[in-house]
Amino acid sequence: MDLNEGICNHLSAMVGKDKFLVIPFGLLWSEVTASNLLLINDKAEVIEGEGETDATAFFIHKALHEAGYEVVLHTHMPHTTALCCTKDFKLHMCHQNCLRFHNDIAYDPIFNGLVTDVNEGARIAEAM
């Protein structure tokens, strides 16, 4: 599907009030299946499934779920990575294919390194 350039991609979906499904750390998108997702709680403890959570994914996704997003997808696709390397860092609404994203994109131009705590996750959620 050409959705990754490594294993640092994240997907999560809320399950109830304080649990969510996540991709185990170390999988490429082509390896992700419904049966290998982990069910974790709001402390990143694995309730069901085998594998480990990615701390960066946990802190970003937990904050976004607390902000009301039910499903979160974070990927490093080559085309979006290239877009982030442009001078103004934005997808311009220059033709009809871009318009599907009109008023539905959030930009966060601040990069503080790997997200390793709740504060950075909350800052990212606020930017959304």
Coordinates of N, CA, C and O in Angstrom, one line a residue:
M1 N 0.8 -1.2 0.0 CA 0.0 0.0 0.0 C 0.9 1.3 0.0 O 0.3 2.3 -0.1
D2 N 2.2 1.1 0.2 CA 3.1 2.3 0.1 C 2.7 3.3 1.2 O 2.8 4.5 1.1
L3 N 2.4 2.8 2.4 CA 2.0 3.6 3.5 C 3.1 3.9 4.5 O 2.9 4.5 5.5
N4 N 4.3 3.3 4.3 CA 5.3 3.4 5.4 C 6.7 3.5 4.8 O 7.0 3.1 3.7
E5 N 7.6 4.0 5.6 CA 9.0 4.0 5.3 C 9.7 3.4 6.5 O 10.9 3.7 6.8
G6 N 9.0 2.6 7.3 CA 9.6 2.0 8.5 C 8.5 1.4 9.3 O 7.4 1.2 8.9
I7 N 8.8 1.3 10.6 CA 7.9 0.7 11.6 C 7.3 1.7 12.5 O 6.6 1.3 13.4
C8 N 7.6 3.0 12.3 CA 7.1 4.0 13.3 C 5.7 4.6 12.8 O 5.5 5.8 12.8
N9 N 4.8 3.7 12.5 CA 3.5 4.1 12.1 C 2.5 3.7 13.2 O 2.8 2.7 13.9
H10 N 1.5 4.5 13.4 CA 0.6 4.2 14.6 C -0.8 4.2 14.1 O -1.2 5.0 13.3
L11 N -1.6 3.3 14.7 CA -3.1 3.2 14.5 C -3.7 2.9 15.8 O -3.2 2.0 16.5
S12 N -4.7 3.6 16.2 CA -5.4 3.2 17.4 C -6.9 3.5 17.3 O -7.3 4.4 16.5
A13 N -7.7 2.8 18.0 CA -9.2 2.9 18.0 C -9.7 2.7 19.4 O -9.3 1.8 20.1
M14 N -10.5 3.6 19.9 CA -11.1 3.6 21.2 C -12.0 2.3 21.3 O -12.7 2.0 20.4
V15 N -11.9 1.7 22.5 CA -12.8 0.6 22.8 C -13.3 0.9 24.2 O -12.6 0.8 25.2
G16 N -14.5 1.4 24.3 CA -15.0 1.8 25.6 C -14.5 3.2 26.0 O -14.0 4.0 25.2
K17 N -14.5 3.4 27.3 CA -14.0 4.7 27.8 C -12.5 4.9 28.1 O -12.0 5.9 27.9
D18 N -11.9 3.8 28.4 CA -10.5 3.9 28.8 C -9.6 2.9 28.3 O -8.5 2.6 28.8
K19 N -10.0 2.2 27.1 CA -9.1 1.2 26.5 C -9.1 1.5 25.0 O -10.0 2.1 24.4
F20 N -8.0 1.1 24.4 CA -7.9 1.2 22.9 C -7.1 0.2 22.3 O -6.2 -0.4 22.9
L21 N -7.4 -0.1 21.0 CA -6.6 -1.0 20.2 C -5.4 -0.3 19.6 O -5.6 0.8 19.1
V22 N -4.3 -0.9 19.6 CA -3.1 -0.3 18.9 C -2.3 -1.4 18.2 O -2.5 -2.6 18.4
I23 N -1.5 -0.9 17.3 CA -0.6 -1.8 16.5 C 0.6 -2.1 17.5 O 1.1 -1.2 18.1
P24 N 1.0 -3.4 17.6 CA 2.2 -3.7 18.4 C 3.4 -3.0 17.7 O 3.5 -2.9 16.5
F25 N 4.3 -2.6 18.6 CA 5.6 -2.0 18.1 C 6.3 -3.0 17.2 O 6.4 -4.2 17.5
G26 N 6.8 -2.5 16.1 CA 7.7 -3.3 15.2 C 7.1 -3.8 13.9 O 7.8 -4.5 13.2
L27 N 5.8 -3.6 13.7 CA 5.2 -4.1 12.5 C 5.1 -3.1 11.4 O 4.9 -1.9 11.6
L28 N 5.3 -3.5 10.1 CA 5.1 -2.7 9.0 C 3.5 -2.7 8.7 O 2.8 -3.7 9.2
W29 N 3.0 -1.8 8.0 CA 1.6 -1.7 7.7 C 1.2 -3.1 7.0 O 0.1 -3.6 7.3
S30 N 2.0 -3.6 6.2 CA 1.6 -4.8 5.5 C 1.5 -6.0 6.4 O 1.0 -7.1 6.0
E31 N 2.0 -5.9 7.6 CA 1.9 -7.0 8.6 C 0.8 -6.8 9.6 O 0.5 -7.7 10.4
V32 N 0.2 -5.7 9.6 CA -0.9 -5.4 10.6 C -2.2 -6.1 10.2 O -2.6 -6.0 9.1
T33 N -2.8 -6.8 11.1 CA -4.0 -7.5 10.9 C -4.9 -7.2 12.2 O -4.4 -6.9 13.3
A34 N -6.2 -7.5 12.1 CA -7.1 -7.3 13.2 C -6.7 -8.2 14.4 O -6.7 -7.9 15.5
S35 N -6.2 -9.4 14.0 CA -5.9 -10.4 15.0 C -4.5 -10.1 15.8 O -4.3 -10.7 16.8
N36 N -3.7 -9.2 15.2 CA -2.5 -8.9 16.0 C -2.5 -7.5 16.7 O -1.5 -7.1 17.2
L37 N -3.6 -6.9 16.7 CA -3.8 -5.6 17.4 C -3.7 -5.9 18.9 O -4.1 -7.0 19.4
L38 N -3.2 -5.0 19.7 CA -3.2 -5.1 21.2 C -4.3 -4.3 21.7 O -4.6 -3.2 21.3
L39 N -5.0 -4.8 22.8 CA -5.9 -4.0 23.6 C -5.2 -3.5 24.8 O -4.6 -4.3 25.5
I40 N -5.1 -2.2 25.0 CA -4.3 -1.6 26.1 C -5.3 -0.7 26.9 O -6.3 -0.3 26.4
N41 N -4.8 -0.5 28.1 CA -5.6 0.4 29.0 C -4.9 1.8 28.9 O -4.0 2.0 28.2
D42 N -5.5 2.7 29.7 CA -5.0 4.1 29.7 C -3.6 4.3 30.4 O -3.1 5.4 30.6
K43 N -3.0 3.2 30.8 CA -1.7 3.2 31.4 C -0.7 2.5 30.5 O 0.5 2.2 30.9
A44 N -1.1 2.1 29.3 CA -0.3 1.4 28.3 C 0.0 0.0 28.6 O 0.9 -0.6 28.1
E45 N -0.8 -0.6 29.5 CA -0.7 -2.0 29.9 C -1.5 -2.8 28.9 O -2.6 -2.5 28.6
V46 N -0.8 -3.9 28.4 CA -1.5 -4.8 27.5 C -2.5 -5.6 28.2 O -2.2 -6.4 29.2
I47 N -3.8 -5.6 27.8 CA -4.8 -6.4 28.3 C -5.0 -7.6 27.5 O -5.2 -8.7 28.1
E48 N -5.0 -7.5 26.2 CA -5.1 -8.6 25.3 C -4.1 -8.5 24.2 O -3.9 -7.4 23.7
G49 N -3.6 -9.6 23.7 CA -2.7 -9.6 22.6 C -1.3 -9.8 23.0 O -1.0 -9.9 24.2
E50 N -0.4 -10.0 22.0 CA 1.0 -10.2 22.3 C 1.8 -9.2 21.6 O 1.6 -8.9 20.4
G51 N 2.8 -8.7 22.3 CA 3.7 -7.6 21.8 C 3.7 -6.5 22.8 O 3.2 -6.5 23.9
E52 N 4.5 -5.5 22.4 CA 4.7 -4.3 23.2 C 4.1 -3.1 22.5 O 4.0 -3.0 21.3
T53 N 3.7 -2.1 23.3 CA 3.2 -0.8 22.7 C 4.4 0.0 22.5 O 5.5 -0.1 23.1
D54 N 4.2 1.0 21.6 CA 5.2 2.0 21.3 C 4.9 3.2 22.2 O 3.8 3.7 22.1
A55 N 5.8 3.6 23.0 CA 5.6 4.7 24.0 C 5.1 6.0 23.3 O 4.2 6.7 23.7
T56 N 5.8 6.3 22.2 CA 5.5 7.5 21.4 C 4.0 7.4 20.9 O 3.3 8.4 21.1
A57 N 3.6 6.3 20.4 CA 2.3 6.1 19.9 C 1.3 6.3 21.1 O 0.3 6.9 20.9
F58 N 1.6 5.7 22.2 CA 0.7 5.7 23.3 C 0.5 7.2 23.8 O -0.7 7.6 23.9
F59 N 1.5 8.0 24.0 CA 1.4 9.3 24.5 C 0.6 10.2 23.5 O -0.2 11.1 23.9
I60 N 0.9 10.0 22.2 CA 0.2 10.8 21.2 C -1.3 10.4 21.1 O -2.2 11.2 21.2
H61 N -1.5 9.1 21.0 CA -2.9 8.6 20.8 C -3.8 8.7 22.0 O -4.9 9.0 21.9
K62 N -3.2 8.5 23.2 CA -4.0 8.7 24.4 C -4.5 10.1 24.5 O -5.7 10.3 24.7
A63 N -3.7 11.1 24.2 CA -4.1 12.5 24.3 C -5.2 12.8 23.2 O -6.2 13.5 23.5
L64 N -5.0 12.3 22.0 CA -6.0 12.5 21.0 C -7.3 11.8 21.3 O -8.4 12.4 21.1
H65 N -7.3 10.6 21.9 CA -8.5 9.9 22.3 C -9.2 10.7 23.4 O -10.4 10.9 23.4
E66 N -8.4 11.2 24.3 CA -9.0 12.0 25.4 C -9.6 13.3 24.9 O -10.6 13.8 25.5
A67 N -9.1 13.8 23.8 CA -9.7 15.0 23.1 C -10.9 14.7 22.3 O -11.5 15.6 21.8
G68 N -11.3 13.4 22.2 CA -12.5 13.1 21.5 C -12.4 12.3 20.2 O -13.4 12.0 19.6
Y69 N -11.2 12.1 19.7 CA -11.0 11.4 18.5 C -11.1 9.9 18.7 O -10.4 9.4 19.6
E70 N -12.0 9.2 18.0 CA -12.2 7.8 18.2 C -11.1 6.9 17.6 O -10.8 5.8 18.1
V71 N -10.7 7.3 16.4 CA -9.7 6.5 15.6 C -8.6 7.5 15.2 O -8.8 8.6 14.8
V72 N -7.3 7.1 15.4 CA -6.2 7.9 15.1 C -5.2 7.1 14.2 O -4.9 6.0 14.6
L73 N -4.8 7.7 13.1 CA -3.8 7.1 12.2 C -2.7 8.0 12.0 O -2.9 9.2 11.7
H74 N -1.5 7.5 12.3 CA -0.3 8.3 12.1 C 0.7 7.5 11.3 O 1.0 6.4 11.6
T75 N 1.1 8.1 10.2 CA 1.9 7.4 9.2 C 3.0 8.3 8.7 O 3.0 9.5 8.8
H76 N 4.0 7.6 8.2 CA 5.2 8.3 7.6 C 5.3 8.0 6.1 O 6.3 7.6 5.6
M77 N 4.2 8.2 5.4 CA 4.1 7.9 3.9 C 5.2 8.8 3.2 O 5.3 9.9 3.6
P78 N 5.8 8.3 2.2 CA 6.8 9.1 1.5 C 6.3 10.4 1.0 O 6.9 11.5 1.1
H79 N 5.0 10.5 0.5 CA 4.5 11.7 -0.1 C 4.2 12.7 1.0 O 4.5 13.9 0.9
T80 N 3.7 12.3 2.2 CA 3.4 13.2 3.3 C 4.7 13.7 3.9 O 4.8 14.8 4.4
T81 N 5.7 12.8 4.0 CA 7.0 13.1 4.5 C 7.6 14.2 3.7 O 8.1 15.2 4.2
A82 N 7.5 14.1 2.4 CA 8.0 15.1 1.4 C 7.3 16.4 1.6 O 7.9 17.5 1.6
L83 N 6.0 16.4 1.8 CA 5.2 17.6 2.0 C 5.7 18.4 3.3 O 5.8 19.6 3.3
C84 N 6.0 17.6 4.3 CA 6.5 18.2 5.5 C 7.9 18.9 5.4 O 8.3 19.7 6.2
C85 N 8.6 18.6 4.3 CA 9.9 19.1 4.0 C 9.8 20.4 3.2 O 10.9 21.0 2.9
T86 N 8.7 20.8 2.8 CA 8.5 22.0 1.9 C 8.7 23.2 2.8 O 8.5 23.1 4.1
K87 N 8.9 24.4 2.2 CA 9.2 25.6 3.0 C 8.0 26.0 3.9 O 8.2 26.3 5.1
D88 N 6.8 25.9 3.3 CA 5.7 26.4 4.2 C 4.9 25.2 4.8 O 3.9 25.5 5.5
F89 N 5.2 24.0 4.5 CA 4.8 22.9 5.3 C 3.3 22.6 5.1 O 2.6 22.0 6.0
K90 N 2.6 23.1 4.0 CA 1.2 23.0 3.9 C 0.8 22.4 2.6 O 1.4 22.6 1.5
L91 N -0.4 21.7 2.6 CA -1.0 21.3 1.4 C -1.9 22.4 0.9 O -2.9 22.8 1.5
H92 N -1.6 22.9 -0.3 CA -2.4 24.1 -0.8 C -3.6 23.5 -1.6 O -3.5 22.5 -2.3
M93 N -4.7 24.2 -1.4 CA -5.9 23.8 -2.1 C -5.9 24.4 -3.6 O -6.5 25.3 -3.9
C94 N -5.0 23.7 -4.4 CA -4.7 24.2 -5.7 C -5.5 23.5 -6.8 O -5.5 23.9 -8.0
H95 N -6.1 22.4 -6.5 CA -7.0 21.7 -7.5 C -8.0 20.8 -6.8 O -8.0 20.7 -5.6
Q96 N -8.9 20.3 -7.5 CA -10.0 19.6 -6.9 C -9.7 18.4 -6.1 O -10.3 18.1 -5.1
N97 N -8.6 17.7 -6.3 CA -8.2 16.6 -5.5 C -7.7 17.1 -4.1 O -7.9 16.3 -3.1
C98 N -7.2 18.3 -4.0 CA -6.8 18.8 -2.7 C -8.1 19.2 -1.9 O -8.1 19.2 -0.6
L99 N -9.1 19.6 -2.6 CA -10.3 20.2 -1.9 C -11.0 19.2 -1.0 O -11.7 19.6 -0.1
R100 N -10.8 17.9 -1.1 CA -11.4 16.9 -0.2 C -10.9 17.1 1.2 O -11.5 16.7 2.1
F101 N -9.7 17.8 1.3 CA -9.1 18.1 2.7 C -9.4 19.5 3.2 O -9.0 19.8 4.3
H102 N -10.1 20.3 2.4 CA -10.4 21.7 2.8 C -11.0 21.8 4.2 O -12.0 21.1 4.5
N103 N -10.4 22.6 5.0 CA -10.9 22.8 6.4 C -10.9 21.5 7.2 O -11.6 21.4 8.2
D104 N -10.1 20.5 6.8 CA -10.0 19.2 7.5 C -8.6 18.8 7.8 O -8.3 17.6 7.9
I105 N -7.7 19.7 7.8 CA -6.3 19.4 8.1 C -5.8 20.3 9.3 O -6.1 21.4 9.4
A106 N -5.0 19.6 10.1 CA -4.4 20.4 11.2 C -2.9 20.3 11.0 O -2.3 19.3 10.5
Y107 N -2.2 21.4 11.2 CA -0.8 21.5 11.0 C -0.1 21.8 12.4 O -0.5 22.6 13.2
D108 N 1.0 21.1 12.6 CA 1.8 21.3 13.8 C 3.2 21.4 13.4 O 3.9 20.5 13.3
P109 N 3.6 22.7 13.3 CA 5.0 22.9 12.8 C 6.1 22.8 13.8 O 7.3 22.9 13.5
I110 N 5.7 22.5 15.1 CA 6.7 22.3 16.1 C 7.1 20.8 16.3 O 6.2 20.0 16.4
F111 N 8.4 20.6 16.3 CA 8.8 19.2 16.5 C 9.8 19.2 17.7 O 10.8 19.8 17.7
N112 N 9.3 18.6 18.8 CA 10.1 18.6 20.0 C 10.8 17.2 20.2 O 11.2 16.9 21.3
G113 N 10.9 16.5 19.2 CA 11.6 15.2 19.3 C 10.5 14.1 19.6 O 9.3 14.3 19.4
L114 N 11.0 12.9 19.9 CA 10.1 11.9 20.2 C 9.1 12.2 21.4 O 9.5 12.9 22.3
V115 N 7.9 11.8 21.2 CA 6.9 12.1 22.3 C 7.0 11.1 23.4 O 6.7 9.9 23.2
T116 N 7.5 11.5 24.5 CA 7.8 10.6 25.6 C 7.1 10.9 26.9 O 7.4 10.4 27.9
D117 N 6.1 11.8 26.8 CA 5.3 12.2 28.0 C 3.9 12.7 27.7 O 3.7 13.1 26.5
V118 N 3.1 12.8 28.7 CA 1.7 13.2 28.5 C 1.6 14.7 28.1 O 0.7 15.1 27.3
N119 N 2.6 15.5 28.5 CA 2.5 16.9 28.1 C 2.7 17.2 26.6 O 1.9 18.0 26.0
E120 N 3.6 16.5 26.0 CA 3.8 16.6 24.5 C 2.6 16.1 23.8 O 2.1 16.6 22.8
G121 N 2.0 15.0 24.3 CA 0.8 14.4 23.7 C -0.3 15.4 23.7 O -1.1 15.6 22.8
A122 N -0.5 16.0 24.9 CA -1.5 17.1 25.1 C -1.3 18.3 24.2 O -2.3 18.8 23.6
R123 N -0.1 18.7 24.0 CA 0.2 19.8 23.1 C -0.2 19.5 21.6 O -0.8 20.3 20.9
I124 N 0.1 18.2 21.2 CA -0.2 17.8 19.9 C -1.8 17.8 19.7 O -2.3 18.2 18.7
A125 N -2.4 17.2 20.7 CA -3.9 17.2 20.7 C -4.5 18.6 20.6 O -5.5 18.8 19.8
E126 N -3.9 19.5 21.3 CA -4.4 20.9 21.2 C -4.2 21.5 19.8 O -5.1 22.2 19.3
A127 N -3.2 21.1 19.2 CA -2.9 21.6 17.8 C -3.9 21.1 16.8 O -4.2 21.7 15.8
M128 N -4.5 19.9 17.1 CA -5.5 19.3 16.2 C -6.8 20.1 16.3 O -7.6 20.0 15.5

